[in-house]
Short mmCIF file of C-alpha atoms and ligand atoms in Angstrom, two decimals:
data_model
loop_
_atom_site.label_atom_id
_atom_site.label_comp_id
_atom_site.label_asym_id
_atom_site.label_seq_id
_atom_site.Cartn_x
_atom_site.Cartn_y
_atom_site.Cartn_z
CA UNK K 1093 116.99 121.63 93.64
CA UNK K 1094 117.26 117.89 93.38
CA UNK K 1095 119.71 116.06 90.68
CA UNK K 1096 117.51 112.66 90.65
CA UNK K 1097 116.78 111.89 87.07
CA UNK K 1098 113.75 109.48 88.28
CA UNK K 1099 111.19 110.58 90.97
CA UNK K 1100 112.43 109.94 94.58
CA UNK K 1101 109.86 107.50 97.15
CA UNK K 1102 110.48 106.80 100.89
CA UNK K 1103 108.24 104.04 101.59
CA UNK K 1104 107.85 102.90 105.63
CA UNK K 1105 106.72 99.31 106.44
CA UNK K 1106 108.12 98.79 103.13
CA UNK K 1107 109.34 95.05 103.78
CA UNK K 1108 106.15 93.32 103.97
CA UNK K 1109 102.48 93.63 102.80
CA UNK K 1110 101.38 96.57 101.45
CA UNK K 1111 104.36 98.35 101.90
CA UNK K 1112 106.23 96.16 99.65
CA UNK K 1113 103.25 96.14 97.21
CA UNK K 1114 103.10 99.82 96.83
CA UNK K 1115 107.22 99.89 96.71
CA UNK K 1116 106.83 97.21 93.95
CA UNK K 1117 104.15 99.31 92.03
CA UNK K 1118 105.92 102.61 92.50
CA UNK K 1119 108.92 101.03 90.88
CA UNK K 1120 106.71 100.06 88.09
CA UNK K 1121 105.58 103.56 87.70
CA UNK K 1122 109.34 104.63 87.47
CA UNK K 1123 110.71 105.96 90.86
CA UNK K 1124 113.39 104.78 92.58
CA UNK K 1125 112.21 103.71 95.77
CA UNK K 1126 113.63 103.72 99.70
CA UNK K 1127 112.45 100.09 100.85
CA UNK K 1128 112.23 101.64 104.77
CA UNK K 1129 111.53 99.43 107.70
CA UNK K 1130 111.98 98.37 111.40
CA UNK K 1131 113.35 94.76 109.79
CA UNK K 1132 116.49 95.44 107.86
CA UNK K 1133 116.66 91.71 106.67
CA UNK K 1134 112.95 92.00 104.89
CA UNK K 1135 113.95 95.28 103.20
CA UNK K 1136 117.22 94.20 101.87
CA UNK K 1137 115.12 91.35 100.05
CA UNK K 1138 112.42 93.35 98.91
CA UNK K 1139 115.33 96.09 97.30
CA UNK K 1140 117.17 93.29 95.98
CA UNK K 1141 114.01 92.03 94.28
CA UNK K 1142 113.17 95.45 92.74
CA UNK K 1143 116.75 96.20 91.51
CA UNK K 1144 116.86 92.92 89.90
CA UNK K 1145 113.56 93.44 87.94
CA UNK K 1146 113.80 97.07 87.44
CA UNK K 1147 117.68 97.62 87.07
CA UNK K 1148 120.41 98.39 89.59
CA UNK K 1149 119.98 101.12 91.77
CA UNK K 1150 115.79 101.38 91.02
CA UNK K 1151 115.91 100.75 95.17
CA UNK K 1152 117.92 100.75 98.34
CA UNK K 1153 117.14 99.17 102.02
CA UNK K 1154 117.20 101.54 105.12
CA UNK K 1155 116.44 100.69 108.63
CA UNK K 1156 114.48 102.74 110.45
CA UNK K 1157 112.02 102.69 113.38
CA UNK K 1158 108.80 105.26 112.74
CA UNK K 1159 108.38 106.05 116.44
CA UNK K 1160 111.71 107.41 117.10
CA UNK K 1161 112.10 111.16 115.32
CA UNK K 1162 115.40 111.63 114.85
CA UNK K 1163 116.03 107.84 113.32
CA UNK K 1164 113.70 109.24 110.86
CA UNK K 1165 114.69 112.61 110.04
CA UNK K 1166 118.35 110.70 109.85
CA UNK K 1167 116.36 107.73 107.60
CA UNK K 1168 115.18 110.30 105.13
CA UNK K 1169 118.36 112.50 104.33
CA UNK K 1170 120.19 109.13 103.63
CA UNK K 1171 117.74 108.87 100.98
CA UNK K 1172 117.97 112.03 99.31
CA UNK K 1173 121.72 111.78 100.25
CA UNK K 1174 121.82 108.53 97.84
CA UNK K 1175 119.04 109.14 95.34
CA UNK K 1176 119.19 113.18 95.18
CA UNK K 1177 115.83 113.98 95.75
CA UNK K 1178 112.77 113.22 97.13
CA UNK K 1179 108.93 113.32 95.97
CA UNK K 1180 107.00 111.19 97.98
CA UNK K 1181 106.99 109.87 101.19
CA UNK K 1182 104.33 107.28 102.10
CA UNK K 1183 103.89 106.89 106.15
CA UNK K 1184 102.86 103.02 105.58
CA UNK K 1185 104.44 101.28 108.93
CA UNK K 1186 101.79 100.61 111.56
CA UNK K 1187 100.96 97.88 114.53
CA UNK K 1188 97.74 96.84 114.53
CA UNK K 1189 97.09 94.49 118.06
CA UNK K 1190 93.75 93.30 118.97
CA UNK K 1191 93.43 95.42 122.59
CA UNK K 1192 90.40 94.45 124.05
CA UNK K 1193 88.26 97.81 125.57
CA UNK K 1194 88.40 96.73 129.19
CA UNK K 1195 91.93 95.54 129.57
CA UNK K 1196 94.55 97.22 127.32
CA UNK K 1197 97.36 98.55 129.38
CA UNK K 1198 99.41 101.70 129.04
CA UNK K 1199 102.20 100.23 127.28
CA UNK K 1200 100.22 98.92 124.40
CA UNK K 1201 98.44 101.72 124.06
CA UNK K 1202 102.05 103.88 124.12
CA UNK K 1203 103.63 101.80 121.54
CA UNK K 1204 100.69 101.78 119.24
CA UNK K 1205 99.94 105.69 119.11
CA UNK K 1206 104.11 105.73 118.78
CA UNK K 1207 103.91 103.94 115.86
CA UNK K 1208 100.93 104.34 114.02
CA UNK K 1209 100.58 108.05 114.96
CA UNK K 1210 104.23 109.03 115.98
CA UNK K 1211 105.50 107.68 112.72
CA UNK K 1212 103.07 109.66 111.11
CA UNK K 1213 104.00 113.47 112.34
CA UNK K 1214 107.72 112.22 112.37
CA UNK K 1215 107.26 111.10 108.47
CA UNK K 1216 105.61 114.39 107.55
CA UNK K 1217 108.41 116.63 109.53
CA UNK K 1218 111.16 114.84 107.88
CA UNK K 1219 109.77 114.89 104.34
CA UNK K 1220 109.07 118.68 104.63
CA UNK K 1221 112.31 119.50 105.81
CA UNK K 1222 114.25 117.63 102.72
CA UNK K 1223 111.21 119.39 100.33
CA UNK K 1224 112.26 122.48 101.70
CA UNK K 1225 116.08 121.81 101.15
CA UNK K 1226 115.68 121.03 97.76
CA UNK K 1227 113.58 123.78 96.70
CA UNK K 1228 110.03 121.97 95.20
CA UNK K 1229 106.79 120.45 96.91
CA UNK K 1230 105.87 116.94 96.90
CA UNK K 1231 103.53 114.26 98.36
CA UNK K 1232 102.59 113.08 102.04
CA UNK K 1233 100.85 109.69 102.08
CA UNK K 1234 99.52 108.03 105.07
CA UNK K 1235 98.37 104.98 105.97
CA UNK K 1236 94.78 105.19 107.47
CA UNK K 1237 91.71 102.12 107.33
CA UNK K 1238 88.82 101.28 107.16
CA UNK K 1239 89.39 101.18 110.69
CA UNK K 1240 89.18 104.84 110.72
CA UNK K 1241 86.50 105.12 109.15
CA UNK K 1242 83.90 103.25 111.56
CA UNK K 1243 84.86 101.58 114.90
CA UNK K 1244 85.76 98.16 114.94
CA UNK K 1245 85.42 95.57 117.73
CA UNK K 1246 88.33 94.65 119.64
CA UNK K 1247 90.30 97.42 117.85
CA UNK K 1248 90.14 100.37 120.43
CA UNK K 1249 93.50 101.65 120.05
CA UNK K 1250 94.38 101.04 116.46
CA UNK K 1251 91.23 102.50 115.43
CA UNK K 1252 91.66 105.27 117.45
CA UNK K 1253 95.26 105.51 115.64
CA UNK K 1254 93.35 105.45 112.33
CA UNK K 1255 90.39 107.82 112.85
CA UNK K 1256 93.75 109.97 114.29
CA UNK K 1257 95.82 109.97 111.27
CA UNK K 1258 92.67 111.31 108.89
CA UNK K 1259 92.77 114.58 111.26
CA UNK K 1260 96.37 115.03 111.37
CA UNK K 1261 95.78 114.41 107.49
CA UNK K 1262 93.53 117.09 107.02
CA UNK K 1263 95.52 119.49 109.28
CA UNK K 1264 98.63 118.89 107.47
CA UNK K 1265 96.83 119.42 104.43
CA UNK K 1266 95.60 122.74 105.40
CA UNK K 1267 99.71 123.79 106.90
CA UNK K 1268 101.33 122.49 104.33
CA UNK K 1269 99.82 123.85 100.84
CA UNK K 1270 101.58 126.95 100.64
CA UNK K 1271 104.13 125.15 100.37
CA UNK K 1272 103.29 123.20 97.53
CA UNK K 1273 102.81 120.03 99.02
CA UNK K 1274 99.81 117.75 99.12
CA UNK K 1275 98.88 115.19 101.83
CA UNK K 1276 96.20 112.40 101.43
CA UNK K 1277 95.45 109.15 103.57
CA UNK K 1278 94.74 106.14 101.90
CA UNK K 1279 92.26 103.89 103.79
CA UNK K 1280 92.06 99.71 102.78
CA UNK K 1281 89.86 97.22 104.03
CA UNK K 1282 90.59 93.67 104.87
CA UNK K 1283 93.80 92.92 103.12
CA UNK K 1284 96.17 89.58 102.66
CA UNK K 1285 98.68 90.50 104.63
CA UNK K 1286 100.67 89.32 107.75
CA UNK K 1287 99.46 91.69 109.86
CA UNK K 1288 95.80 90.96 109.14
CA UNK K 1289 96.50 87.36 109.21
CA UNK K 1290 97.58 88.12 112.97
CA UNK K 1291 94.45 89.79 113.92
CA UNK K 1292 92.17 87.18 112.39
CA UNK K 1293 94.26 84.46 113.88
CA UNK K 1294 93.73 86.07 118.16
CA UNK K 1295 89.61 86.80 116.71
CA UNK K 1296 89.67 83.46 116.11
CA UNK K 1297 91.47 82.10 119.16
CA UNK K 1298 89.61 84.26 121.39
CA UNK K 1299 85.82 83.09 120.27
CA UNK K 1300 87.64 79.12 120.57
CA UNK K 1301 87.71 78.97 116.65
CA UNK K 1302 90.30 79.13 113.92
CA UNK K 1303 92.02 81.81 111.89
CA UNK K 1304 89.38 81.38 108.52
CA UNK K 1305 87.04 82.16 111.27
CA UNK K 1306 88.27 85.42 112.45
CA UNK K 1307 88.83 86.51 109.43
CA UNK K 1308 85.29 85.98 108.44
CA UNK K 1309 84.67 87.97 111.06
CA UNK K 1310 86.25 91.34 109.71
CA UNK K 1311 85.24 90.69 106.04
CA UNK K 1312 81.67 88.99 106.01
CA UNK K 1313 80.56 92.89 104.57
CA UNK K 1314 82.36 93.26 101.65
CA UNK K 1315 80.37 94.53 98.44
CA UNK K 1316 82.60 92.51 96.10
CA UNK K 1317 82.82 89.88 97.54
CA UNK K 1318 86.24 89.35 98.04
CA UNK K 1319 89.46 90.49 100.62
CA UNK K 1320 91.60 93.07 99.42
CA UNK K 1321 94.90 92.14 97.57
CA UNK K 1322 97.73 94.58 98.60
CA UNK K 1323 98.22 95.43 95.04
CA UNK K 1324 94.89 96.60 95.42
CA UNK K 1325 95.71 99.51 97.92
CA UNK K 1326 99.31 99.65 95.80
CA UNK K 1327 96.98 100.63 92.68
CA UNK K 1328 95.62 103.42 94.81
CA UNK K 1329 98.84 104.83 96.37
CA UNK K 1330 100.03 104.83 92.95
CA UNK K 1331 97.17 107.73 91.87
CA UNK K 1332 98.02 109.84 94.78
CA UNK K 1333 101.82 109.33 94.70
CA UNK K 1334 101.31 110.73 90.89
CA UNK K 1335 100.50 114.02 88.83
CA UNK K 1336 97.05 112.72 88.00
CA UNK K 1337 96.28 113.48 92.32
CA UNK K 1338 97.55 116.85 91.87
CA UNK K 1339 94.25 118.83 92.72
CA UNK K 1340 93.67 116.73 95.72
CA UNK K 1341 94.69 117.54 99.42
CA UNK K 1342 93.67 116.49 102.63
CA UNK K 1343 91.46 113.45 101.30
CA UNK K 1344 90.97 109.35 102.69
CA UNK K 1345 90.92 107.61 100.04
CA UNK K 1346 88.92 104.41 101.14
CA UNK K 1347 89.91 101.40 99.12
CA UNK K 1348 87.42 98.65 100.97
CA UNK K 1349 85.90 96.64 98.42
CA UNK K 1350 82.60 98.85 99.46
CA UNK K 1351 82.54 98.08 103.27
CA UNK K 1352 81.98 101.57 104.36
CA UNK K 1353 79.45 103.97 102.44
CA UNK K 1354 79.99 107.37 103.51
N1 LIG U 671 96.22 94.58 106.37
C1 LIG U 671 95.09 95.26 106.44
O1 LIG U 671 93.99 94.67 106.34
C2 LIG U 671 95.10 96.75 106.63
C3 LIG U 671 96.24 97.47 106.87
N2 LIG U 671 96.18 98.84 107.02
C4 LIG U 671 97.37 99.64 107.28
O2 LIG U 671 98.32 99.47 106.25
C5 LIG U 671 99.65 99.59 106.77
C6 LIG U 671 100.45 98.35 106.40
O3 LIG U 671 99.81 97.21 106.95
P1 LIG U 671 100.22 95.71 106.61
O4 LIG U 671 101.03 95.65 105.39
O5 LIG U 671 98.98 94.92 106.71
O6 LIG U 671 101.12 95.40 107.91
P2 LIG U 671 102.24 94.29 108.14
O7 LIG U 671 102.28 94.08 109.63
O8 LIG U 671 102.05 93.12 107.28
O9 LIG U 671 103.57 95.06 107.72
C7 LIG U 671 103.99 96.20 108.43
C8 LIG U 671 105.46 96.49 108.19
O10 LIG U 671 105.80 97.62 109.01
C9 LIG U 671 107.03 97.35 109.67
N3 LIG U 671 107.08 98.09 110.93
C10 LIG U 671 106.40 97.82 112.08
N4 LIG U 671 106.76 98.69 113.03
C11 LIG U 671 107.67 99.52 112.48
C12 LIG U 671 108.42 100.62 112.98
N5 LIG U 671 108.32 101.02 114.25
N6 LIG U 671 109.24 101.26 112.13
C13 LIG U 671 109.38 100.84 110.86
N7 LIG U 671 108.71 99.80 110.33
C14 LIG U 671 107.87 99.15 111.14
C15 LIG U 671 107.05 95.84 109.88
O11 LIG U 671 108.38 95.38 110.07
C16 LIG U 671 106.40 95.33 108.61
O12 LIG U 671 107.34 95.13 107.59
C17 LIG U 671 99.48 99.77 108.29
O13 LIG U 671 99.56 101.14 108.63
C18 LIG U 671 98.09 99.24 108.55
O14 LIG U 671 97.52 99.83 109.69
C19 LIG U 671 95.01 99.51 106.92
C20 LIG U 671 93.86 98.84 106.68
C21 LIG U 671 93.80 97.41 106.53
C1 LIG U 672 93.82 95.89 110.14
C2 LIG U 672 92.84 96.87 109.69
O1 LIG U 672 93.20 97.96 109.35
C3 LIG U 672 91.48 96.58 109.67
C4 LIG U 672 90.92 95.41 110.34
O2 LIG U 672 90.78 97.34 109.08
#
C-alpha cells in the first residue's frame, strides 16, 4: 500500500492551460500534485507556484513526453517514488494543429495520434501498473472535446484523436473495473488557452482575417454566451478526480458552455 498522507495526482500538459488549471484546483482540493510536461521550464514554474501557495512539497516538476512509453512508465514511478502513492492520473497533454482534409501529410497525422492518443494508452498502462503495486484502485482521466463529440472543420486529425480517446475510454472502463479503477473523459469547449489561441489565430489567417475572427469562428454557438475559462474544465476534473465520481465509469463529461446537445 501507499504511505502518502495526501492523495497522489499525475497531471500531463500540466505547464500550461488547462493542465495547470486543473493542477492548481487539485491542489486546492488537497493532493499533492506531479506538474508533468514536454516543457520542463513551464512545469518548474507552475510547481513552484503551487508549493508556494499551498506549502512545500504540495507539487513537484517532471519532464516527460506522452508519446514515448517508457518516458512515461519511468515519469510515473518517479512520482510515486517521491510522493508514495498515486490516485489519479489525468492524460491532459494533447496537439491540436489545424490539418486541412485534403492536404495533411503522414507526419502530422503520426505525431498527433502519438500524442493525443499514444499518450493516452501509455498514461493508462503506467497508472495501472503503480495501482497495482501499491495494492488500491484509483482514477483514469482523459482529455477528450467537444471535438469528439461532433466533427469540426479543419480539425480532421485532432478530432479523430478526440472521438478516439472516448472509445479507448469506454474500453478501459469496461477492462479496468475489476480492478477497482474508474476511467472517465472530460470533454471542454472553446477554452482561453494557448493552444486554442493557435488554432483561432491559422482560422483566421487562412480566411485573410485576424485571430478575434477565428475564434468567432469555433465559438459563435455557445448557449452561455461566453468561452470557456480553464478553471471551468478544472471545476469538472475536480468531480471526477474525487469520491463524489465514484459510481461513474466510462463517461465524457462535456463541459461546452451547451455547444453540443446530445
Ligand atoms: N483549449 C481548448 O479549447 C480545448 C482543449 N482540449 C484538450 O485539453 C487538453 C489541454 O489543452 P490546452 O491546455 O488547451 O493545450 P495547450 O497547448 O495550451 O497546453 C498543452 C500542454 O501540453 C504539453 N505537451 C504537448 N505535447 C506534449 C508531450 N508530447 N508530452 C508532454 N506534454 C506535452 C505542452 O507543453 C503544454 O504545456 C488537450 O488534450 C486538448 O486537446 C479539449 C477541448 C478544447
Ligand atoms: C481545440 C479543441 O478542442 C476544440 C476546438 O474543440
Amino acid at each position: 500500500m501507499g504511505n502518502a498522507t495526501k492523495k497522489v495526482a499525475f497531471i500531463t500538459g500540466a505547464g500550461q492551460g488547462i493542465g495547470e488549471a486543473i493542477s492548481y484546483r487539485l491542489a486546492t482540493d488537497g493532493f499533492h500534485v506531479a506538474v508533468a510536461d514536454f516543457n520542463l521550464e513551464t512545469a518548474t514554474e507552475v510547481a513552484k507556484a503551487l508549493n508556494s501557495k499551498f506549502g512545500d512539497n504540495t507539487a513537484i516538476p517532471i519532464k516527460v513526453d506522452v508519446s514515448d512509453r517508457e518516458g512515461v512508465m519511468q515519469a510515473v514511478d518517479e512520482a510515486v517514488a517521491h510522493f508514495g502513492d498515486l490516485h489519479v492520473i489525468v492524460n491532459n497533454a494533447g496537439l491540436g494543429p489545424q490539418t486541412p482534409i485534403e492536404t495533411f501529410t503522414y507526419d502530422e497525422y503520426r505525431k498527433v495520434y502519438d500524442v493525443n492518443v499514444g499518450g493516452t494508452y501509455w498514461g493508462i498502462q503506467a497508472a495501472v501498473k503503480s495501482f497495482k503495486k501499491l495494492g488500491h484502485g484509483g482514477k483514469i482521466i482523459n482529455a477528450s472535446s467537444q471535438a469528439g463529440q461532433v466533427g469540426n472543420p479543419g480539425l480532421a486529425v485532432y478530432g479523430g484523436t478526440k472521438f478516439a480517446i472516448r472509445g479507448i475510454t469506454q474500453t478501459a472502463a469496461k477492462d479496468l473495473a475489476p480492478l477497482g479503477i474508474t476511467v472517465n473523459a472530460f470533454c471542454p469547449g472553446i477554452v482561453k488557452t494557448p493552444m486554442m489561441m493557435g488554432i483561432a489565430e491559422q482560422t483566421g489567417k487562412e480566411a485573410g482575417k485576424d485571430t478575434e475572427w477565428g475564434l468567432k469562428q469555433f465559438s459563435q454557438n455557445i448557449t452561455l454566451g461566453r468561452l470557456s475559462e480553464p478553471s471551468d474544465v478544472a471545476a469538472c476534473v475536480s468531480y471526477l478526480a474525487g469520491s463524489d465520481s465514484d459510481y461513474m465509469t466510462g463517461q465524457a463529461l462535456i463541459i461546452d458552455g451547451g455547444m453540443v446537445f446530445n
